[in-house]
Amino acid sequence: MKSIGMNPDDLNQNRHSPHTPAEQPVLQATPTHDLSDFAVDSQADSAMDSPNQNSGLSQIASWPFKKIFSGLEWCFGVVTMISLLTICAAIPILQFITLGYFLEISSRIVREKKVRAGFVGIRQAARIGGWALGTLMVWGPAFNVAGIFNDAQILLTESKQLQPFNVSLGVIVLLTIPYTLWAWFRGARLRHFIWPAPVRFFRTILKHETYRLAVTGFWKFMSTLHLRELFLLGFFGFLGAAAWLLLPVLLCIGGTQLPESLRGISTLIGLPLLAITLIYLPVLQTRFAVERRLRVFWELKETRVIFKRAPIALWISMFAVWAFALPVYLAKIQLTPREVFLLPTVVFVVFAWPSRMLMGWAFSRASSRAANRNVISIWLARLAIIPVVFLYAGVVFLSRYTSWYGDWSLFEQHALLIPIPLLGG
């Protein structure tokens, strides 16, 4: 099978360095690099904003405030990123972007050897959140007046009495549209919605350069999101994991769907096979995210070598993967009401993020070591992981009796695959 990333024929050629960042993925135009370090330049940020000419003293005085605002922006970006991942996870096809993002988290930590590298694209998310929040804030008065107008239509019967409400709504909408577009043209940051910069508006609104810079800045920002790369990473990461899970899950389903004479055998084979598969898959998927090769999913010998180099760390990370996946199964006991249909997906995103960071941390420790750990720690980790995966496999097996979708809910392996959209009833 063709590799989708780096092209080493065998990991054994580079045993002490399981990833080579210099090699480019084949099915990715460019690897997803430095998403979290992206900084919008003056042209992309704003078509008209001029650079600040601050003195050294003023820069020193403003330094604490810049740090405070930068921290607030980062926190706002985390909340926005959770919201964006939740929306993508609830929409078919876009789910692969969410999975790709989580795989990129692990690979980023492995490459940079820093856990904080797992916060990918937070500044871009803050930019998108500022655009959404600012737009809603600007259109708030129009929505309020529209609600008053709808109430007036119910209470008032004569058209003359409704005319003032209709005119007011029209005037507010006509004023809000150019105000919103002007904020978008300048960069769509939250400050652009708060202060309209009227002098700059009249100076530049008729210039062609204003619109050219706005369009250029928009597409430049979109290119930094690496949506295509994240989609491909999630899609092929899904295919590799699904290939391993297909047979065990079908055997577990056969425990209730096959004739009675075969149900016991199907369950007896399927449940242990599912547990054994779950031992390997987190490491296989993380290694795929680092090397971008589908062949990784069939290189079990190399996976065992990686486990021997950091057995305790990998045990902790795999325990987190399975433990953090359990809350979503609780959310599937009853069909989610439409009013809160995104709530289970929010739970999935909130718990999947730290588990992927832990996998990246553990894999990073293993990849940075040239020798195996001592035999005692290796066997302790091996023995400790067995009850964890069998317990999780048992929960997954029994979830078909509590899940709304019955036996076929066994395919909803959200810990490793794309999250099934829980759209509610």
XYZ file of C-alpha atoms in Angstrom:
425
model
C 0.000 0.000 0.000
C 1.294 3.427 -0.825
C 2.380 5.503 2.104
C 0.586 8.747 2.699
C 3.412 10.488 4.449
C 7.086 9.825 4.842
C 8.541 7.092 2.682
C 11.006 4.975 4.687
C 10.731 1.348 3.663
C 11.059 0.144 7.188
C 11.342 1.720 10.615
C 14.234 -0.585 11.403
C 16.446 1.559 9.160
C 16.036 4.353 11.702
C 15.285 2.551 14.928
C 16.324 5.357 17.237
C 14.364 8.059 15.412
C 10.869 6.834 14.501
C 10.056 10.045 12.654
C 11.951 12.208 10.174
C 10.373 15.670 9.898
C 12.345 16.572 6.793
C 10.432 14.084 4.641
C 7.195 15.385 3.177
C 3.838 13.584 3.139
C 2.674 12.432 -0.280
C -1.056 13.036 0.087
C -0.601 16.305 1.915
C 0.366 19.440 0.056
C 2.346 20.610 3.078
C 2.556 19.167 6.571
C 0.682 21.037 9.251
C 3.473 23.009 10.858
C 3.404 25.833 13.397
C -0.329 26.466 13.337
C -0.215 27.780 16.862
C 2.660 30.155 16.107
C 0.986 31.907 13.209
C 0.965 35.682 13.530
C -1.035 37.802 11.151
C 1.024 40.522 9.550
C -0.115 44.098 9.240
C -1.645 43.635 5.803
C -3.513 40.429 6.611
C -4.645 41.730 9.964
C -6.021 44.951 8.623
C -6.228 46.580 5.274
C -5.814 50.032 6.747
C -4.320 49.712 10.251
C -0.997 51.503 10.421
C 1.882 50.240 12.605
C 2.261 51.760 16.038
C 5.184 54.133 16.548
C 5.608 53.705 20.295
C 8.611 54.919 22.226
C 10.629 52.582 24.405
C 9.084 53.986 27.584
C 5.536 53.511 26.353
C 6.336 49.954 25.302
C 7.624 49.153 28.782
C 4.525 50.700 30.364
C 2.187 48.767 28.074
C 3.992 45.422 28.441
C 1.902 44.146 31.412
C -1.335 45.029 29.649
C -0.204 43.272 26.473
C 0.574 40.134 28.463
C -2.808 40.252 30.189
C -4.675 40.739 26.924
C -2.590 38.025 25.277
C -3.514 35.596 28.066
C -7.181 36.500 27.803
C -7.034 36.057 24.034
C -5.445 32.623 24.484
C -8.167 31.516 26.925
C -10.823 32.835 24.564
C -9.125 30.921 21.743
C -9.281 27.654 23.708
C -13.017 28.095 24.301
C -13.527 28.969 20.638
C -11.470 25.974 19.499
C -13.613 23.652 21.614
C -16.703 25.190 20.021
C -15.311 24.834 16.484
C -14.251 21.219 17.057
C -17.680 20.490 18.531
C -19.431 21.884 15.471
C -17.171 19.928 13.103
C -17.612 16.743 15.153
C -21.396 16.983 14.819
C -21.370 17.392 11.024
C -20.691 14.410 8.716
C -17.490 14.674 6.646
C -16.253 17.589 8.756
C -15.774 15.039 11.544
C -12.498 14.048 9.903
C -11.168 17.557 10.587
C -11.812 17.057 14.298
C -10.034 13.694 14.295
C -7.202 15.163 12.229
C -6.804 17.978 14.731
C -6.484 15.537 17.628
C -3.908 13.495 15.716
C -2.004 16.683 14.912
C -1.950 17.487 18.634
C -0.097 14.244 19.361
C 2.328 14.608 16.462
C 3.095 18.227 17.366
C 4.047 17.252 20.925
C 6.264 14.457 19.591
C 8.054 16.777 17.160
C 8.561 19.698 19.534
C 9.033 17.672 22.748
C 6.745 20.103 24.600
C 3.296 19.388 26.012
C 2.195 22.977 25.404
C 2.676 22.332 21.689
C -0.604 20.417 21.893
C -2.539 23.685 21.856
C -2.605 23.991 18.089
C -4.099 26.978 16.288
C -5.368 28.735 19.410
C -4.639 32.244 18.105
C -6.482 31.542 14.865
C -9.419 30.202 16.848
C -9.454 33.396 18.912
C -9.558 35.360 15.660
C -12.559 33.370 14.443
C -14.250 33.687 17.826
C -13.714 37.446 17.809
C -15.271 37.663 14.365
C -18.331 35.658 15.456
C -18.740 37.472 18.776
C -18.260 40.898 17.216
C -20.755 40.182 14.449
C -23.375 38.977 16.931
C -22.739 41.995 19.130
C -23.195 44.431 16.239
C -26.371 42.724 15.062
C -27.812 42.517 18.592
C -29.850 45.764 18.276
C -31.261 44.641 14.925
C -32.342 41.291 16.393
C -33.899 43.095 19.355
C -35.871 45.485 17.152
C -36.931 42.574 14.931
C -38.383 40.853 18.001
C -40.260 44.010 18.967
C -41.590 44.296 15.416
C -42.847 40.698 15.500
C -44.620 41.371 18.805
C -46.155 44.520 17.327
C -47.504 42.533 14.378
C -49.363 40.303 16.831
C -50.709 43.061 19.056
C -51.424 45.799 16.487
C -53.849 45.363 13.635
C -53.627 48.621 11.706
C -50.819 49.121 9.220
C -50.319 52.751 10.283
C -49.501 51.619 13.787
C -46.942 49.110 12.465
C -45.213 51.576 10.139
C -42.901 53.161 12.784
C -41.663 49.724 13.846
C -41.084 48.729 10.225
C -39.161 51.924 9.469
C -37.036 51.590 12.608
C -36.098 48.027 11.733
C -35.188 49.002 8.175
C -33.007 51.913 9.305
C -31.131 49.791 11.854
C -30.501 47.032 9.316
C -29.259 49.519 6.701
C -26.835 50.995 9.231
C -25.685 47.631 10.574
C -24.758 46.113 7.210
C -22.040 48.648 6.251
C -20.833 48.803 9.870
C -20.334 45.025 9.861
C -18.662 44.935 6.453
C -16.298 47.739 7.457
C -15.229 45.785 10.548
C -14.672 42.708 8.373
C -12.573 44.651 5.864
C -10.287 45.903 8.626
C -9.542 42.405 9.940
C -12.672 41.323 11.856
C -10.988 41.493 15.241
C -13.153 42.325 18.224
C -11.710 45.848 18.467
C -12.756 46.551 14.884
C -16.397 45.991 15.842
C -16.129 48.201 18.926
C -14.543 51.246 17.237
C -15.572 51.971 13.612
C -12.651 54.346 12.803
C -14.858 56.852 10.916
C -12.011 59.050 9.619
C -10.251 56.054 8.099
C -13.548 54.892 6.650
C -14.066 58.056 4.595
C -10.408 58.116 3.509
C -10.161 54.544 2.240
C -13.641 53.204 1.484
C -13.480 54.213 -2.185
C -9.950 52.924 -2.773
C -9.491 49.666 -4.680
C -6.560 48.733 -2.439
C -8.914 48.478 0.537
C -10.856 45.601 -0.985
C -7.795 43.911 -2.473
C -6.043 43.774 0.887
C -9.214 42.526 2.587
C -9.619 39.632 0.134
C -5.903 38.796 0.231
C -5.865 38.830 4.019
C -8.921 36.570 4.184
C -7.442 33.870 1.949
C -4.074 34.140 3.660
C -5.750 33.520 6.995
C -7.749 30.586 5.600
C -4.540 28.999 4.301
C -3.101 28.979 7.831
C -5.961 26.797 9.071
C -4.653 23.831 7.009
C -8.152 22.380 6.729
C -7.230 20.112 3.815
C -4.237 18.667 5.649
C -6.227 18.097 8.835
C -9.020 16.436 6.856
C -6.619 14.034 5.121
C -4.844 13.244 8.372
C -8.151 12.462 10.064
C -9.489 10.500 7.096
C -6.517 8.153 6.773
C -6.175 7.885 10.535
C -9.806 6.772 10.542
C -9.219 4.199 7.783
C -6.278 2.612 9.580
C -8.111 2.319 12.896
C -11.344 1.149 11.244
C -9.497 -1.649 9.447
C -8.359 -3.024 12.812
C -11.718 -2.587 14.545
C -13.954 -3.977 11.809
C -13.535 -7.710 12.505
C -13.700 -7.552 16.340
C -16.754 -5.295 16.249
C -18.537 -7.527 13.726
C -17.830 -10.566 15.904
C -19.210 -8.759 18.957
C -22.338 -7.813 17.013
C -22.620 -11.427 15.907
C -23.102 -12.332 19.566
C -26.728 -11.214 19.209
C -27.334 -11.225 15.451
C -26.061 -14.672 14.461
C -27.988 -17.927 15.013
C -28.013 -19.081 18.623
C -25.510 -21.874 17.969
C -22.891 -19.324 16.823
C -23.551 -16.462 19.228
C -21.420 -17.803 22.059
C -18.450 -18.537 19.801
C -18.722 -15.127 18.153
C -18.707 -13.334 21.497
C -15.947 -15.546 22.909
C -13.678 -14.646 19.991
C -14.799 -11.069 19.385
C -14.461 -9.629 22.893
C -10.827 -10.730 23.527
C -9.911 -9.757 19.973
C -11.370 -6.298 20.562
C -9.372 -5.944 23.789
C -6.123 -6.975 22.086
C -6.798 -4.525 19.262
C -7.336 -1.721 21.753
C -3.878 -2.344 23.233
C -2.138 -1.523 19.959
C -4.376 1.056 18.301
C -3.592 4.196 20.362
C 0.141 3.799 19.741
C -0.382 2.838 16.092
C -2.565 5.863 15.448
C -0.151 8.227 17.193
C 2.762 6.822 15.225
C 0.774 7.270 12.027
C 0.175 10.918 12.939
C 3.930 11.400 13.360
C 5.127 9.516 10.271
C 2.073 9.888 7.986
C 2.338 6.338 6.602
C -0.611 3.943 6.401
C 1.839 1.046 6.559
C 2.425 1.986 10.189
C -0.867 0.310 11.129
C 0.618 -3.090 10.232
C 4.022 -2.658 11.884
C 3.295 -4.292 15.223
C 6.895 -5.209 15.975
C 7.980 -1.573 15.896
C 5.003 -0.661 18.073
C 6.130 -3.137 20.728
C 9.621 -1.618 20.580
C 8.167 1.844 21.208
C 6.185 0.519 24.171
C 9.344 -0.933 25.741
C 11.051 2.462 25.700
C 8.406 4.225 27.812
C 6.070 1.561 29.243
C 4.809 3.486 32.273
C 4.169 6.699 30.318
C 2.351 4.810 27.563
C 0.289 2.918 30.135
C -0.777 6.213 31.731
C -1.675 7.720 28.362
C -3.633 4.682 27.170
C -5.461 4.508 30.483
C -6.450 8.154 29.931
C -7.629 7.430 26.379
C -10.039 4.730 27.535
C -11.094 6.424 30.783
C -11.827 9.741 29.061
C -13.887 7.937 26.410
C -16.353 6.519 28.952
C -18.366 9.730 29.656
C -19.584 9.829 26.052
C -21.099 6.351 26.450
C -23.173 7.703 29.322
C -24.498 10.409 27.004
C -25.680 7.757 24.526
C -28.001 5.983 26.948
C -30.880 8.208 25.863
C -31.432 9.996 22.571
C -30.194 13.543 23.029
C -32.942 16.216 23.031
C -32.711 18.726 20.213
C -32.271 21.575 22.694
C -28.897 20.179 23.839
C -27.950 17.979 20.895
C -24.357 19.274 20.907
C -23.752 18.481 24.583
C -22.400 14.903 24.061
C -20.089 16.213 21.346
C -18.792 18.888 23.706
C -18.060 16.142 26.246
C -16.216 14.187 23.551
C -14.021 17.165 22.586
C -13.251 18.189 26.170
C -12.106 14.686 27.143
C -10.414 13.723 23.860
C -8.112 16.753 23.852
C -6.143 15.917 27.050
C -6.023 12.220 26.194
C -4.385 12.981 22.837
C -1.942 15.316 24.554
C -0.992 12.520 26.948
C -0.479 10.131 24.029
C 1.817 12.643 22.368
C 3.737 13.136 25.611
C 4.212 9.394 26.134
C 5.191 8.758 22.513
C 7.644 11.659 22.702
C 9.349 10.081 25.714
C 9.583 6.758 23.876
C 10.931 8.267 20.651
C 13.639 10.213 22.483
C 15.133 7.087 24.062
C 17.547 4.745 22.339
C 17.306 1.858 24.803
C 14.494 -0.087 26.399
C 13.491 0.449 30.006
C 14.114 -2.246 32.601
C 12.248 -5.523 32.364
C 10.265 -4.943 35.565
C 8.643 -1.714 34.382
C 7.923 -3.229 30.960
C 6.112 -6.239 32.393
C 4.320 -4.189 35.045
C 2.945 -1.929 32.315
C 1.999 -4.909 30.146
C 0.154 -6.631 32.964
C -1.510 -3.401 34.071
C -2.839 -2.570 30.608
C -4.636 -5.923 30.234
C -7.399 -5.335 32.826
C -7.842 -1.759 31.582
C -8.506 -2.731 27.965
C -10.665 -5.718 28.924
C -12.725 -3.509 31.224
C -13.143 -0.911 28.488
C -13.957 -3.593 25.906
C -16.570 -4.958 28.305
C -18.137 -1.514 28.693
C -18.208 -1.120 24.914
C -19.697 -4.597 24.533
C -22.433 -3.902 27.098
C -23.146 -0.405 25.766
C -25.267 -1.878 22.983
C -27.854 -2.765 25.632
C -28.003 0.833 26.889
C -27.265 2.829 23.751
C -30.101 4.241 21.699
C -28.730 2.632 18.520
C -28.373 -0.889 19.918
C -25.879 -3.349 18.440
C -24.697 -0.980 15.726
C -23.513 1.490 18.363
C -20.430 -0.740 18.695
C -19.129 0.979 15.559
C -19.146 4.292 17.457
C -15.575 3.959 18.679
C -15.179 7.670 19.323
C -11.916 7.203 21.237
C -10.153 6.267 17.988
C -12.545 6.993 15.140
C -14.581 10.025 14.180
C -17.302 10.964 16.660
C -20.714 9.804 15.520
C -22.966 12.864 15.132
C -25.434 12.900 18.027
C -28.080 15.040 16.380
C -30.838 14.313 18.851
C -34.472 13.542 18.302
